[in-house]
Amino acid sequence: MRSGDGLFERGGGDEIPDEDEILEGLTEIQLTPSEHQRVKDILNGDLLDDLKSHERRYLVAGAGGDTGAASRRQLVYERLDGRTGPPAVAAQLEDFGLPPEEIRLWTRVFDILCGMATHIVAVVEDFDGGYVWELGLLFAPLYREKAWVLKRRYPDDDTEREKYDNGMGASHVELLLTGSQAYEWVDTDDLRDVVDEIP
């Protein structure tokens, strides 16, 4: 993924940045005073209070829009948000009302929410979406231990390669998709099952 204006650009075909690019991208973001205030406004209010009041806090990342992948991410979000033992709350970046024209703020807000979350859950179906820059943050040492990846497995190897082809080093992809906190799923029933594996 390229870095542009201190921010990872969104869009199809982007690469997941490596750890150094992530940290450099975050430190290069120079917000104006009004943007700092906007971040404060976004991260204050009932939703943030709700997050702070729960011992278990899930941040769910993945595809958005009106797609099947977004619907499956919503299923994960609802299952995690509905947990009662212990009581849990789930959040998604879009819950905070950031419109596309405020793209400069998205990385900063996501980074702050990653810090607040006890679990970061990425629902991954390919490496070809605007959400891919979010996945890059999961490589950062601060977040790696609390990152859980729910990776869709396709029925044939050719489709699998097509969906997950990425220019990033193979070791980083391997870390993200095959670690002890990564689970594969094939269909919606499988997805429900793997969500239940997340503590």
GROMACS .gro file of C-alpha atoms in nm:
model
  199
    1MET     CA    1   0.000   0.000   0.000
    2ARG     CA    2   0.139   0.337  -0.086
    3SER     CA    3   0.162   0.619   0.162
    4GLY     CA    4   0.008   0.943   0.046
    5ASP     CA    5   0.006   1.269   0.244
    6GLY     CA    6   0.109   1.065   0.548
    7LEU     CA    7  -0.190   0.837   0.509
    8PHE     CA    8  -0.236   0.499   0.350
    9GLU     CA    9  -0.442   0.539   0.038
   10ARG     CA   10  -0.760   0.338   0.008
   11GLY     CA   11  -0.876   0.153  -0.296
   12GLY     CA   12  -0.869  -0.175  -0.485
   13GLY     CA   13  -0.536  -0.339  -0.552
   14ASP     CA   14  -0.357  -0.177  -0.258
   15GLU     CA   15  -0.094  -0.370  -0.070
   16ILE     CA   16  -0.093  -0.420   0.304
   17PRO     CA   17   0.196  -0.210   0.437
   18ASP     CA   18   0.470  -0.369   0.644
   19GLU     CA   19   0.533  -0.277   1.005
   20ASP     CA   20   0.777   0.007   0.931
   21GLU     CA   21   0.540   0.161   0.675
   22ILE     CA   22   0.255   0.144   0.927
   23LEU     CA   23   0.447   0.324   1.198
   24GLU     CA   24   0.589   0.578   0.954
   25GLY     CA   25   0.244   0.642   0.807
   26LEU     CA   26   0.093   0.704   1.150
   27THR     CA   27   0.367   0.941   1.262
   28GLU     CA   28   0.355   1.135   0.934
   29ILE     CA   29  -0.009   1.229   0.975
   30GLN     CA   30  -0.008   1.598   1.062
   31LEU     CA   31  -0.358   1.701   1.161
   32THR     CA   32  -0.467   2.063   1.171
   33PRO     CA   33  -0.605   2.203   1.498
   34SER     CA   34  -0.958   2.171   1.361
   35GLU     CA   35  -0.890   1.807   1.262
   36HIS     CA   36  -0.760   1.734   1.613
   37GLN     CA   37  -1.079   1.877   1.752
   38ARG     CA   38  -1.285   1.672   1.508
   39VAL     CA   39  -1.110   1.353   1.626
   40LYS     CA   40  -1.187   1.448   1.987
   41ASP     CA   41  -1.550   1.513   1.896
   42ILE     CA   42  -1.576   1.180   1.712
   43LEU     CA   43  -1.427   0.989   2.003
   44ASN     CA   44  -1.644   1.144   2.272
   45GLY     CA   45  -2.003   1.068   2.345
   46ASP     CA   46  -2.227   0.777   2.428
   47LEU     CA   47  -2.054   0.521   2.207
   48LEU     CA   48  -1.714   0.586   2.362
   49ASP     CA   49  -1.866   0.582   2.711
   50ASP     CA   50  -2.024   0.247   2.626
   51LEU     CA   51  -1.686   0.111   2.513
   52LYS     CA   52  -1.515   0.231   2.830
   53SER     CA   53  -1.779   0.074   3.052
   54HIS     CA   54  -1.720  -0.282   2.927
   55GLU     CA   55  -1.443  -0.520   3.030
   56ARG     CA   56  -1.453  -0.690   2.687
   57ARG     CA   57  -1.428  -0.452   2.388
   58TYR     CA   58  -1.423  -0.582   2.029
   59LEU     CA   59  -1.322  -0.369   1.731
   60VAL     CA   60  -1.445  -0.534   1.409
   61ALA     CA   61  -1.273  -0.455   1.078
   62GLY     CA   62  -1.346  -0.572   0.726
   63ALA     CA   63  -1.529  -0.490   0.405
   64GLY     CA   64  -1.796  -0.222   0.408
   65GLY     CA   65  -2.064  -0.099   0.173
   66ASP     CA   66  -2.358  -0.297   0.038
   67THR     CA   67  -2.183  -0.627  -0.024
   68GLY     CA   68  -2.209  -0.985   0.091
   69ALA     CA   69  -1.872  -0.946   0.263
   70ALA     CA   70  -2.006  -0.647   0.458
   71SER     CA   71  -2.311  -0.849   0.561
   72ARG     CA   72  -2.086  -1.127   0.690
   73ARG     CA   73  -1.878  -0.875   0.884
   74GLN     CA   74  -2.203  -0.741   1.033
   75LEU     CA   75  -2.289  -1.094   1.147
   76VAL     CA   76  -1.956  -1.111   1.334
   77TYR     CA   77  -2.017  -0.767   1.483
   78GLU     CA   78  -2.363  -0.863   1.609
   79ARG     CA   79  -2.247  -1.194   1.760
   80LEU     CA   80  -1.964  -1.027   1.949
   81ASP     CA   81  -2.177  -0.732   2.058
   82GLY     CA   82  -2.441  -0.971   2.194
   83ARG     CA   83  -2.207  -1.156   2.431
   84THR     CA   84  -2.305  -1.152   2.795
   85GLY     CA   85  -2.043  -1.357   2.976
   86PRO     CA   86  -1.867  -1.129   3.043
   87PRO     CA   87  -2.078  -0.845   2.904
   88ALA     CA   88  -1.916  -0.722   2.584
   89VAL     CA   89  -1.949  -0.441   2.334
   90ALA     CA   90  -1.844  -0.434   1.970
   91ALA     CA   91  -1.762  -0.133   1.754
   92GLN     CA   92  -1.687  -0.064   1.390
   93LEU     CA   93  -1.509   0.239   1.252
   94GLU     CA   94  -1.820   0.357   1.071
   95ASP     CA   95  -2.015   0.362   1.399
   96PHE     CA   96  -1.835   0.688   1.473
   97GLY     CA   97  -1.981   0.869   1.172
   98LEU     CA   98  -1.667   0.935   0.972
   99PRO     CA   99  -1.766   1.018   0.613
  100PRO     CA  100  -1.538   0.937   0.317
  101GLU     CA  101  -1.436   1.301   0.276
  102GLU     CA  102  -1.265   1.286   0.617
  103ILE     CA  103  -1.028   1.010   0.507
  104ARG     CA  104  -0.731   1.183   0.674
  105LEU     CA  105  -0.891   1.113   1.011
  106TRP     CA  106  -0.978   0.747   0.953
  107THR     CA  107  -0.634   0.604   1.029
  108ARG     CA  108  -0.593   0.815   1.343
  109VAL     CA  109  -0.937   0.718   1.476
  110PHE     CA  110  -0.884   0.351   1.391
  111ASP     CA  111  -0.546   0.357   1.566
  112ILE     CA  112  -0.702   0.504   1.882
  113LEU     CA  113  -0.984   0.249   1.876
  114CYS     CA  114  -0.731  -0.034   1.833
  115GLY     CA  115  -0.563   0.090   2.148
  116MET     CA  116  -0.892   0.088   2.339
  117ALA     CA  117  -1.007  -0.255   2.218
  118THR     CA  118  -0.934  -0.572   2.409
  119HIS     CA  119  -0.980  -0.771   2.085
  120ILE     CA  120  -0.942  -0.656   1.724
  121VAL     CA  121  -1.131  -0.888   1.489
  122ALA     CA  122  -1.064  -0.874   1.115
  123VAL     CA  123  -1.305  -1.049   0.879
  124VAL     CA  124  -1.095  -1.108   0.567
  125GLU     CA  125  -1.231  -1.231   0.234
  126ASP     CA  126  -0.966  -1.089   0.000
  127PHE     CA  127  -0.691  -0.827  -0.023
  128ASP     CA  128  -0.875  -0.609  -0.273
  129GLY     CA  129  -1.082  -0.366  -0.071
  130GLY     CA  130  -1.060  -0.021   0.078
  131TYR     CA  131  -1.044  -0.175   0.424
  132VAL     CA  132  -0.704  -0.333   0.351
  133TRP     CA  133  -0.516  -0.044   0.516
  134GLU     CA  134  -0.689  -0.132   0.845
  135LEU     CA  135  -0.538  -0.480   0.831
  136GLY     CA  136  -0.192  -0.329   0.814
  137LEU     CA  137  -0.229  -0.196   1.167
  138LEU     CA  138  -0.267  -0.552   1.291
  139PHE     CA  139   0.104  -0.605   1.220
  140ALA     CA  140   0.205  -0.332   1.466
  141PRO     CA  141   0.357  -0.490   1.778
  142LEU     CA  142   0.115  -0.301   2.001
  143TYR     CA  143  -0.187  -0.468   1.838
  144ARG     CA  144  -0.061  -0.802   1.712
  145GLU     CA  145  -0.135  -0.994   2.033
  146LYS     CA  146  -0.498  -0.885   2.046
  147ALA     CA  147  -0.569  -0.929   1.674
  148TRP     CA  148  -0.793  -1.216   1.562
  149VAL     CA  149  -0.833  -1.294   1.192
  150LEU     CA  150  -1.133  -1.473   1.043
  151LYS     CA  151  -1.018  -1.564   0.693
  152ARG     CA  152  -1.249  -1.694   0.426
  153ARG     CA  153  -1.124  -2.012   0.261
  154TYR     CA  154  -1.226  -2.060  -0.101
  155PRO     CA  155  -1.313  -2.403  -0.244
  156ASP     CA  156  -1.024  -2.417  -0.492
  157ASP     CA  157  -0.661  -2.312  -0.482
  158ASP     CA  158  -0.684  -2.090  -0.792
  159THR     CA  159  -0.957  -1.873  -0.638
  160GLU     CA  160  -0.769  -1.869  -0.308
  161ARG     CA  161  -0.456  -1.735  -0.478
  162GLU     CA  162  -0.655  -1.482  -0.679
  163LYS     CA  163  -0.831  -1.344  -0.370
  164TYR     CA  164  -0.520  -1.323  -0.153
  165ASP     CA  165  -0.254  -1.233  -0.407
  166ASN     CA  166  -0.059  -0.945  -0.259
  167GLY     CA  167   0.273  -0.779  -0.331
  168MET     CA  168   0.369  -0.776   0.035
  169GLY     CA  169   0.635  -1.014   0.167
  170ALA     CA  170   0.506  -1.368   0.216
  171SER     CA  171   0.617  -1.373   0.580
  172HIS     CA  172   0.379  -1.089   0.667
  173VAL     CA  173   0.087  -1.256   0.490
  174GLU     CA  174   0.171  -1.581   0.667
  175LEU     CA  175   0.173  -1.406   1.004
  176LEU     CA  176  -0.165  -1.246   0.943
  177LEU     CA  177  -0.348  -1.545   0.801
  178THR     CA  178  -0.203  -1.850   0.972
  179GLY     CA  179  -0.113  -1.755   1.327
  180SER     CA  180  -0.269  -1.912   1.635
  181GLN     CA  181  -0.535  -1.641   1.637
  182ALA     CA  182  -0.641  -1.693   1.276
  183TYR     CA  183  -0.938  -1.911   1.181
  184GLU     CA  184  -1.061  -2.012   0.838
  185TRP     CA  185  -1.425  -2.038   0.734
  186VAL     CA  186  -1.599  -2.146   0.415
  187ASP     CA  187  -1.961  -2.041   0.460
  188THR     CA  188  -2.180  -1.846   0.699
  189ASP     CA  189  -2.231  -2.140   0.932
  190ASP     CA  190  -1.854  -2.184   0.958
  191LEU     CA  191  -1.817  -1.813   1.022
  192ARG     CA  192  -2.056  -1.830   1.316
  193ASP     CA  193  -1.855  -2.120   1.455
  194VAL     CA  194  -1.518  -1.946   1.430
  195VAL     CA  195  -1.654  -1.632   1.595
  196ASP     CA  196  -1.727  -1.851   1.896
  197GLU     CA  197  -1.355  -1.940   1.912
  198ILE     CA  198  -1.265  -1.579   1.993
  199PRO     CA  199  -1.251  -1.527   2.370
   0.00000   0.00000   0.00000
